[in-house]
Coordinates of C-alpha atoms and ligand atoms in Angstrom, one line a residue:
M1 CA 52.9 171.7 194.5
T2 CA 54.3 168.4 193.1
A3 CA 54.9 167.1 196.6
L4 CA 51.2 167.4 197.4
L5 CA 50.1 165.2 194.5
S6 CA 49.3 161.6 195.1
T7 CA 51.0 159.4 192.6
Q8 CA 48.3 156.7 192.9
L9 CA 45.7 156.9 190.3
T10 CA 42.3 156.9 192.0
H11 CA 39.5 154.7 190.7
H12 CA 37.7 157.8 189.6
A13 CA 40.7 159.4 187.8
A14 CA 41.2 156.2 185.8
M15 CA 37.7 156.7 184.4
T16 CA 38.7 160.2 183.0
S17 CA 41.3 161.6 180.5
G18 CA 43.5 162.6 183.4
V19 CA 43.7 164.8 186.5
I20 CA 44.0 168.5 186.6
T21 CA 45.3 169.8 189.9
I22 CA 44.7 173.4 190.6
D23 CA 46.5 175.1 193.4
I24 CA 44.2 177.8 194.6
A25 CA 46.6 178.9 197.3
A26 CA 49.2 179.6 194.6
V27 CA 46.6 181.7 192.6
V28 CA 46.0 183.7 195.8
T29 CA 49.8 184.1 196.3
N30 CA 50.1 185.4 192.7
Y31 CA 47.2 187.8 193.2
R32 CA 48.9 189.2 196.3
L33 CA 52.2 189.6 194.5
L34 CA 50.4 191.4 191.6
A35 CA 48.4 193.6 194.0
Q36 CA 51.7 194.6 195.7
C37 CA 53.4 195.2 192.4
V38 CA 50.6 197.6 191.2
A39 CA 49.8 199.3 194.5
P40 CA 48.5 202.0 195.0
A41 CA 46.5 201.0 192.0
E42 CA 43.7 198.5 192.6
C43 CA 44.3 194.9 191.3
A44 CA 41.3 193.3 189.6
A45 CA 41.0 189.7 188.4
V46 CA 40.1 188.7 184.9
L47 CA 38.3 185.3 185.1
K48 CA 36.9 184.9 181.7
A49 CA 36.6 181.4 180.1
D50 CA 35.9 179.8 183.4
A51 CA 39.1 181.4 184.9
Y52 CA 41.2 180.4 181.9
G53 CA 39.8 176.9 182.2
L54 CA 40.7 176.4 185.8
G55 CA 37.3 176.9 187.5
A56 CA 35.9 180.4 188.2
K57 CA 33.6 178.9 190.8
Q58 CA 36.4 177.7 193.0
I59 CA 38.8 180.6 192.3
T60 CA 36.5 183.6 192.6
P61 CA 35.6 183.3 196.3
A62 CA 39.3 182.8 197.2
L63 CA 40.3 186.0 195.4
Y64 CA 37.5 187.9 197.1
T65 CA 38.8 186.7 200.4
A66 CA 42.3 187.8 199.4
G67 CA 40.9 191.3 198.9
C68 CA 40.0 191.4 195.2
R69 CA 36.9 193.5 194.6
T70 CA 36.7 194.0 190.8
F71 CA 36.3 191.0 188.5
F72 CA 36.0 190.7 184.7
V73 CA 34.6 188.0 182.5
A74 CA 34.0 188.0 178.8
H75 CA 30.3 187.2 178.4
A76 CA 27.1 188.0 180.3
V77 CA 26.3 184.3 180.9
E78 CA 29.7 183.9 182.7
A79 CA 28.9 186.9 184.9
I80 CA 25.4 185.6 185.7
A81 CA 27.0 182.3 186.9
L82 CA 29.6 184.2 189.0
R83 CA 27.5 186.9 190.6
P84 CA 26.0 184.7 193.3
L85 CA 29.5 183.8 194.5
L86 CA 30.3 187.5 195.1
P87 CA 29.1 189.8 197.9
S88 CA 27.5 193.0 196.7
D89 CA 30.5 195.1 197.3
A90 CA 32.3 193.4 194.4
T91 CA 32.0 194.8 190.9
L92 CA 31.6 192.3 188.0
Y93 CA 32.2 193.6 184.5
V94 CA 31.4 191.9 181.2
L95 CA 34.3 192.7 178.8
N96 CA 32.6 191.8 175.6
G97 CA 29.8 194.2 176.4
I98 CA 26.1 193.5 176.8
S99 CA 23.6 193.8 174.0
V100 CA 21.0 196.5 174.6
K101 CA 18.4 193.7 174.9
A102 CA 20.2 192.2 177.8
V103 CA 21.0 195.4 179.7
A104 CA 18.0 195.3 182.0
E105 CA 18.5 191.6 182.9
C106 CA 22.1 192.2 183.7
A107 CA 21.3 195.2 185.8
Q108 CA 18.9 193.0 187.8
H109 CA 21.7 190.6 188.5
G110 CA 24.1 193.4 189.5
I111 CA 26.3 193.0 186.5
S112 CA 28.2 195.9 184.9
P113 CA 28.8 196.1 181.2
V114 CA 31.9 197.3 179.5
L115 CA 30.3 199.6 176.9
N116 CA 32.3 199.0 173.7
T117 CA 30.2 200.6 170.9
N118 CA 28.7 204.0 170.4
E119 CA 25.3 202.3 170.3
Q120 CA 25.8 200.6 173.7
A121 CA 27.2 203.8 175.3
R122 CA 24.3 206.0 174.1
Y123 CA 21.7 203.5 175.1
W124 CA 23.3 203.4 178.6
L125 CA 23.4 207.2 178.9
M126 CA 19.9 207.7 177.7
N127 CA 18.4 205.2 180.1
D128 CA 18.6 205.5 183.8
I129 CA 20.0 202.2 184.9
A130 CA 21.1 201.9 188.5
Q131 CA 24.4 200.1 187.8
T132 CA 28.0 201.1 187.2
A133 CA 29.4 200.7 183.7
A134 CA 32.9 200.9 182.2
L135 CA 33.5 202.6 178.8
Q136 CA 36.2 201.1 176.6
V137 CA 38.1 203.3 174.2
D138 CA 40.2 201.8 171.4
T139 CA 43.8 202.9 171.5
G140 CA 45.3 200.5 169.0
M141 CA 44.0 197.0 169.6
S142 CA 41.3 197.5 167.0
R143 CA 39.1 195.0 168.7
L144 CA 36.5 196.5 171.1
G145 CA 35.9 200.1 172.2
I146 CA 34.8 203.4 170.8
S147 CA 37.2 205.8 169.0
L148 CA 38.4 209.1 170.4
P149 CA 36.2 211.1 168.1
E150 CA 33.2 209.0 169.3
L151 CA 34.2 209.7 172.9
S152 CA 34.5 213.4 172.1
S153 CA 31.0 213.5 170.7
L154 CA 29.6 211.5 173.6
V155 CA 31.0 214.0 176.0
Q156 CA 29.5 216.8 174.0
D157 CA 26.1 215.2 173.9
F158 CA 25.8 214.0 177.5
G159 CA 28.1 216.4 179.4
S160 CA 28.8 215.8 183.0
S161 CA 26.2 213.0 183.4
I162 CA 28.8 210.7 181.8
T163 CA 31.0 211.1 184.8
R164 CA 28.1 210.1 187.0
R165 CA 27.1 207.0 184.9
I166 CA 30.5 205.7 183.9
A167 CA 32.7 204.4 186.7
L168 CA 35.7 203.3 184.6
L169 CA 37.4 204.3 181.4
M170 CA 39.4 201.5 180.0
S171 CA 41.5 200.4 177.1
H172 CA 43.6 197.3 176.2
L173 CA 47.2 196.9 175.3
A174 CA 48.2 195.0 172.2
I175 CA 51.9 194.2 172.7
A176 CA 52.6 194.7 176.4
D177 CA 54.4 191.3 176.4
K178 CA 57.2 192.9 174.4
P179 CA 58.4 195.6 176.8
E180 CA 60.8 197.1 174.3
N181 CA 58.1 197.7 171.7
E182 CA 57.2 201.4 171.6
F183 CA 53.6 200.8 170.5
S184 CA 52.6 200.4 174.2
E185 CA 53.8 203.9 174.9
Q186 CA 51.8 205.2 171.9
Q187 CA 48.7 203.5 173.3
R188 CA 49.4 204.9 176.7
Q189 CA 49.6 208.4 175.2
T190 CA 46.3 207.9 173.3
F191 CA 44.7 206.6 176.5
L192 CA 45.9 209.7 178.3
S193 CA 44.3 211.9 175.6
A194 CA 41.1 210.0 176.0
S195 CA 41.2 210.4 179.8
L196 CA 41.1 214.2 179.3
Y197 CA 37.5 213.9 178.2
L198 CA 36.6 212.3 181.5
P199 CA 38.9 213.9 184.1
N200 CA 37.2 212.5 187.1
T201 CA 36.8 208.9 185.9
A202 CA 38.9 206.0 187.1
L203 CA 41.3 204.6 184.5
S204 CA 42.4 201.1 183.6
L205 CA 44.9 200.0 180.9
A206 CA 47.1 197.1 182.0
N207 CA 46.6 193.4 181.4
S208 CA 49.1 191.0 183.1
A209 CA 52.0 192.1 180.9
G210 CA 51.0 195.8 181.3
C211 CA 51.4 195.4 185.1
F212 CA 55.1 194.8 184.5
L213 CA 55.6 197.8 182.3
G214 CA 55.9 200.1 185.3
A215 CA 53.8 202.5 187.3
N216 CA 53.0 204.7 184.3
Y217 CA 50.8 201.9 183.0
H218 CA 49.0 201.1 186.3
F219 CA 46.5 204.0 186.5
D220 CA 43.7 203.3 188.9
L221 CA 43.0 199.6 188.2
C222 CA 45.0 196.8 186.7
R223 CA 43.4 193.8 185.0
P224 CA 45.6 190.7 185.2
G225 CA 44.3 187.3 184.1
A226 CA 47.1 185.0 182.9
A227 CA 49.6 186.1 185.5
L228 CA 47.2 185.1 188.3
F229 CA 47.6 181.5 187.0
G230 CA 51.4 181.7 186.9
I231 CA 51.7 182.1 183.1
H232 CA 55.0 183.8 182.3
V233 CA 53.6 186.7 180.2
S234 CA 56.8 188.7 179.5
D235 CA 60.5 188.9 180.4
R236 CA 59.7 191.5 183.0
S237 CA 57.2 189.2 184.8
L238 CA 57.5 188.7 188.5
P239 CA 58.4 185.1 189.6
L240 CA 54.9 183.8 189.9
Q241 CA 53.9 180.3 191.2
P242 CA 52.7 177.7 188.8
C243 CA 49.1 176.8 189.7
V244 CA 48.2 173.9 187.5
Q245 CA 49.4 170.4 186.9
V246 CA 47.9 168.0 184.4
N247 CA 48.6 164.3 184.7
L248 CA 47.5 161.7 182.2
H249 CA 47.8 158.0 182.5
I250 CA 48.9 155.0 180.6
A251 CA 46.0 153.1 179.0
Q252 CA 47.9 150.3 177.3
I253 CA 51.4 149.1 176.7
R254 CA 52.6 147.1 173.7
Q255 CA 55.9 145.7 172.4
V256 CA 56.3 146.2 168.6
A257 CA 58.7 145.0 166.0
A258 CA 61.0 147.3 164.0
G259 CA 59.0 148.7 161.1
T260 CA 55.6 148.8 162.8
S261 CA 53.6 151.9 162.0
V262 CA 51.9 154.0 164.7
S263 CA 48.7 156.0 164.7
Y264 CA 46.6 157.6 162.0
G265 CA 48.3 158.2 158.7
C266 CA 51.1 155.8 159.5
T267 CA 53.4 158.8 159.9
Y268 CA 55.7 157.0 162.3
H269 CA 57.5 153.7 161.9
A270 CA 59.4 152.0 164.7
N271 CA 63.1 152.1 163.8
R272 CA 63.9 149.2 166.3
P273 CA 61.9 146.9 168.5
M274 CA 60.0 149.3 170.7
R275 CA 57.7 149.5 173.7
I276 CA 54.9 151.9 173.1
A277 CA 52.6 153.4 175.8
T278 CA 49.1 154.6 174.8
I279 CA 48.2 157.7 176.8
S280 CA 44.7 158.5 178.1
A281 CA 44.0 161.9 176.5
G282 CA 43.8 163.4 173.0
Y283 CA 43.1 166.5 171.1
A284 CA 39.6 166.6 172.5
D285 CA 41.3 167.1 175.9
G286 CA 43.4 169.9 174.6
I287 CA 46.5 167.9 173.7
P288 CA 47.6 170.0 170.6
R289 CA 47.4 167.9 167.5
S290 CA 50.6 169.7 166.4
M291 CA 52.5 167.7 169.0
D292 CA 52.5 164.8 166.6
N293 CA 56.0 163.2 166.4
N294 CA 57.5 166.1 168.5
G295 CA 55.8 166.6 171.8
G296 CA 56.3 164.6 174.9
V297 CA 55.1 163.6 178.4
W298 CA 57.2 163.0 181.5
L299 CA 57.5 159.9 183.7
G300 CA 59.5 161.0 186.7
S301 CA 62.6 162.6 185.2
Q302 CA 62.3 160.8 181.9
R303 CA 60.7 162.4 178.8
L304 CA 58.7 160.0 176.6
P305 CA 58.4 161.4 173.1
V306 CA 55.1 161.4 171.2
I307 CA 55.2 159.1 168.2
G308 CA 52.7 159.3 165.4
R309 CA 49.6 161.5 165.3
I310 CA 47.6 162.7 168.3
C311 CA 44.1 161.0 168.2
M312 CA 40.9 162.5 169.7
D313 CA 41.1 160.5 173.0
S314 CA 44.6 159.1 173.1
F315 CA 48.1 159.3 171.7
M316 CA 51.2 157.1 171.8
V317 CA 54.7 157.7 173.3
D318 CA 57.9 155.8 173.1
A319 CA 58.4 154.1 176.4
T320 CA 61.2 151.7 175.3
D321 CA 63.7 153.1 177.9
V322 CA 61.4 153.1 180.9
P323 CA 62.3 150.4 183.5
D324 CA 59.8 147.6 183.7
S325 CA 58.9 148.4 187.3
E326 CA 57.7 151.9 186.3
L327 CA 55.7 150.9 183.3
Y328 CA 52.2 149.7 184.0
V329 CA 48.7 150.5 182.9
G330 CA 47.3 153.3 185.1
Q331 CA 50.8 154.8 185.6
Q332 CA 50.5 158.6 185.7
V333 CA 52.5 160.8 183.3
E334 CA 53.0 164.5 183.5
F335 CA 51.6 166.6 180.6
I336 CA 51.8 170.0 182.4
G337 CA 54.0 170.4 185.5
A338 CA 57.5 170.9 186.8
N339 CA 59.1 169.2 183.8
Q340 CA 57.0 170.7 181.2
T341 CA 55.6 174.2 181.6
L342 CA 52.6 175.7 179.9
E343 CA 54.9 178.1 178.1
A344 CA 57.1 175.2 176.8
I345 CA 54.1 173.3 175.5
G346 CA 52.7 176.5 173.9
A347 CA 56.1 177.2 172.2
A348 CA 56.5 173.6 171.0
S349 CA 53.0 173.6 169.5
N350 CA 53.1 177.0 167.8
T351 CA 50.7 178.7 170.3
I352 CA 50.7 180.2 173.8
G353 CA 50.2 178.9 177.3
Y354 CA 46.9 180.8 177.4
E355 CA 45.5 178.6 174.6
I356 CA 46.8 175.4 176.1
L357 CA 45.2 176.2 179.4
T358 CA 41.8 177.3 178.1
R359 CA 41.5 174.3 175.8
L360 CA 42.0 171.5 178.3
G361 CA 38.3 170.6 178.1
R362 CA 35.8 169.0 180.4
R363 CA 36.8 165.4 180.5
Y364 CA 39.3 165.6 183.3
Q365 CA 38.9 165.0 187.0
R366 CA 39.7 168.3 188.6
Q367 CA 41.1 168.5 192.1
Y368 CA 41.6 171.7 194.0
L369 CA 44.3 172.4 196.6
P370 CA 42.5 174.8 198.8
F371 CA 43.4 178.2 199.9
I372 CA 43.1 178.4 203.7
E373 CA 43.3 181.9 205.1
Ligands
PLP1 C1 41.8 189.0 178.7 C2 41.9 190.4 179.0 C3 42.7 190.8 180.1 C4 43.6 189.9 180.8 O1 44.7 189.6 180.0 P1 45.9 188.8 180.5 O2 46.9 188.9 179.4 O3 45.4 187.4 180.7 O4 46.4 189.4 181.8 C5 42.6 192.2 180.4 N1 41.8 193.0 179.8 C6 41.0 192.7 178.8 C7 40.2 193.6 178.1 C8 41.0 191.3 178.3 O5 40.3 191.0 177.3

């Protein structure tokens, strides 16, 4: 992907915090690898939070073309925005559920809820809504979903009509990223017990990391999100392609004397005469504030360490050792890419690649490398 990037900063890019390059062909390649890995189970795509910040509008049609027919987002508003991009044979679920007040509107749009509470499930079963729904059962995440006793009483009260009205029984794994942890197996057993109540209903348990736990975890439908975007979710992950590169640029260069302080709080003092480059993005662009005095950006094969605190729209790096010919205002530096992966940034700033990706914000120029069938 790096080879495809122009190193020249365009006029437009210079007016933004930086450039995010999203390789849609790589997302499709990852989808196909995941689909192969989980076959004969179906492989869905989780595209919540605007496809993890990368652009659901651009990514959804490519995944449909690649054969994906089931999509998940978190909120009804996300689903309403995506639905027009999908043909009617695609199912679009809302993971966080739909309040009973919004059920009719969502049904009009052809959007399927994940029923997470007893109230939602009973409302759904008591009203004849011409739409598929999923029912979530909690097996250990303690987040969304009804309990097994609640499922049992639903089945008692509504009998076989549940099977007709509920297309999918799902649950969510809490620690699938640690394959050796036995809690996943406990969750799987609880999920199997839940499935006995709805013997003819399709089942879904696996997130990205769950896809790599083996066929026992695949059931009828898998729900990867992060792995589609090349995030390395566990040590058992397939070798997936990176899909995103984030380049920032140099906004100013200055020479400072030893002892000069840098950025808010004066937490850094130059220990020698230094050349400092001010970079075009800050915490409002998802540069973690915890990268103060420890993160870095890359200029070619050279790492420029962050000095001082990260500001809202900029931060400073030590560029003392960069040759003059490479150091100029407008020069691009890599924040996420071949030299510095999402996972590495996450680890260095006490979070995960998921959070880095979804917090990049709206001030970048986004360019898409297309998927051409
Ligand atoms: C976010 C989410 C997923 C996808 O998780 P990844 O770890 O990104 O693959 C799957 N299922 C549910 C219920 C989710 O909330």
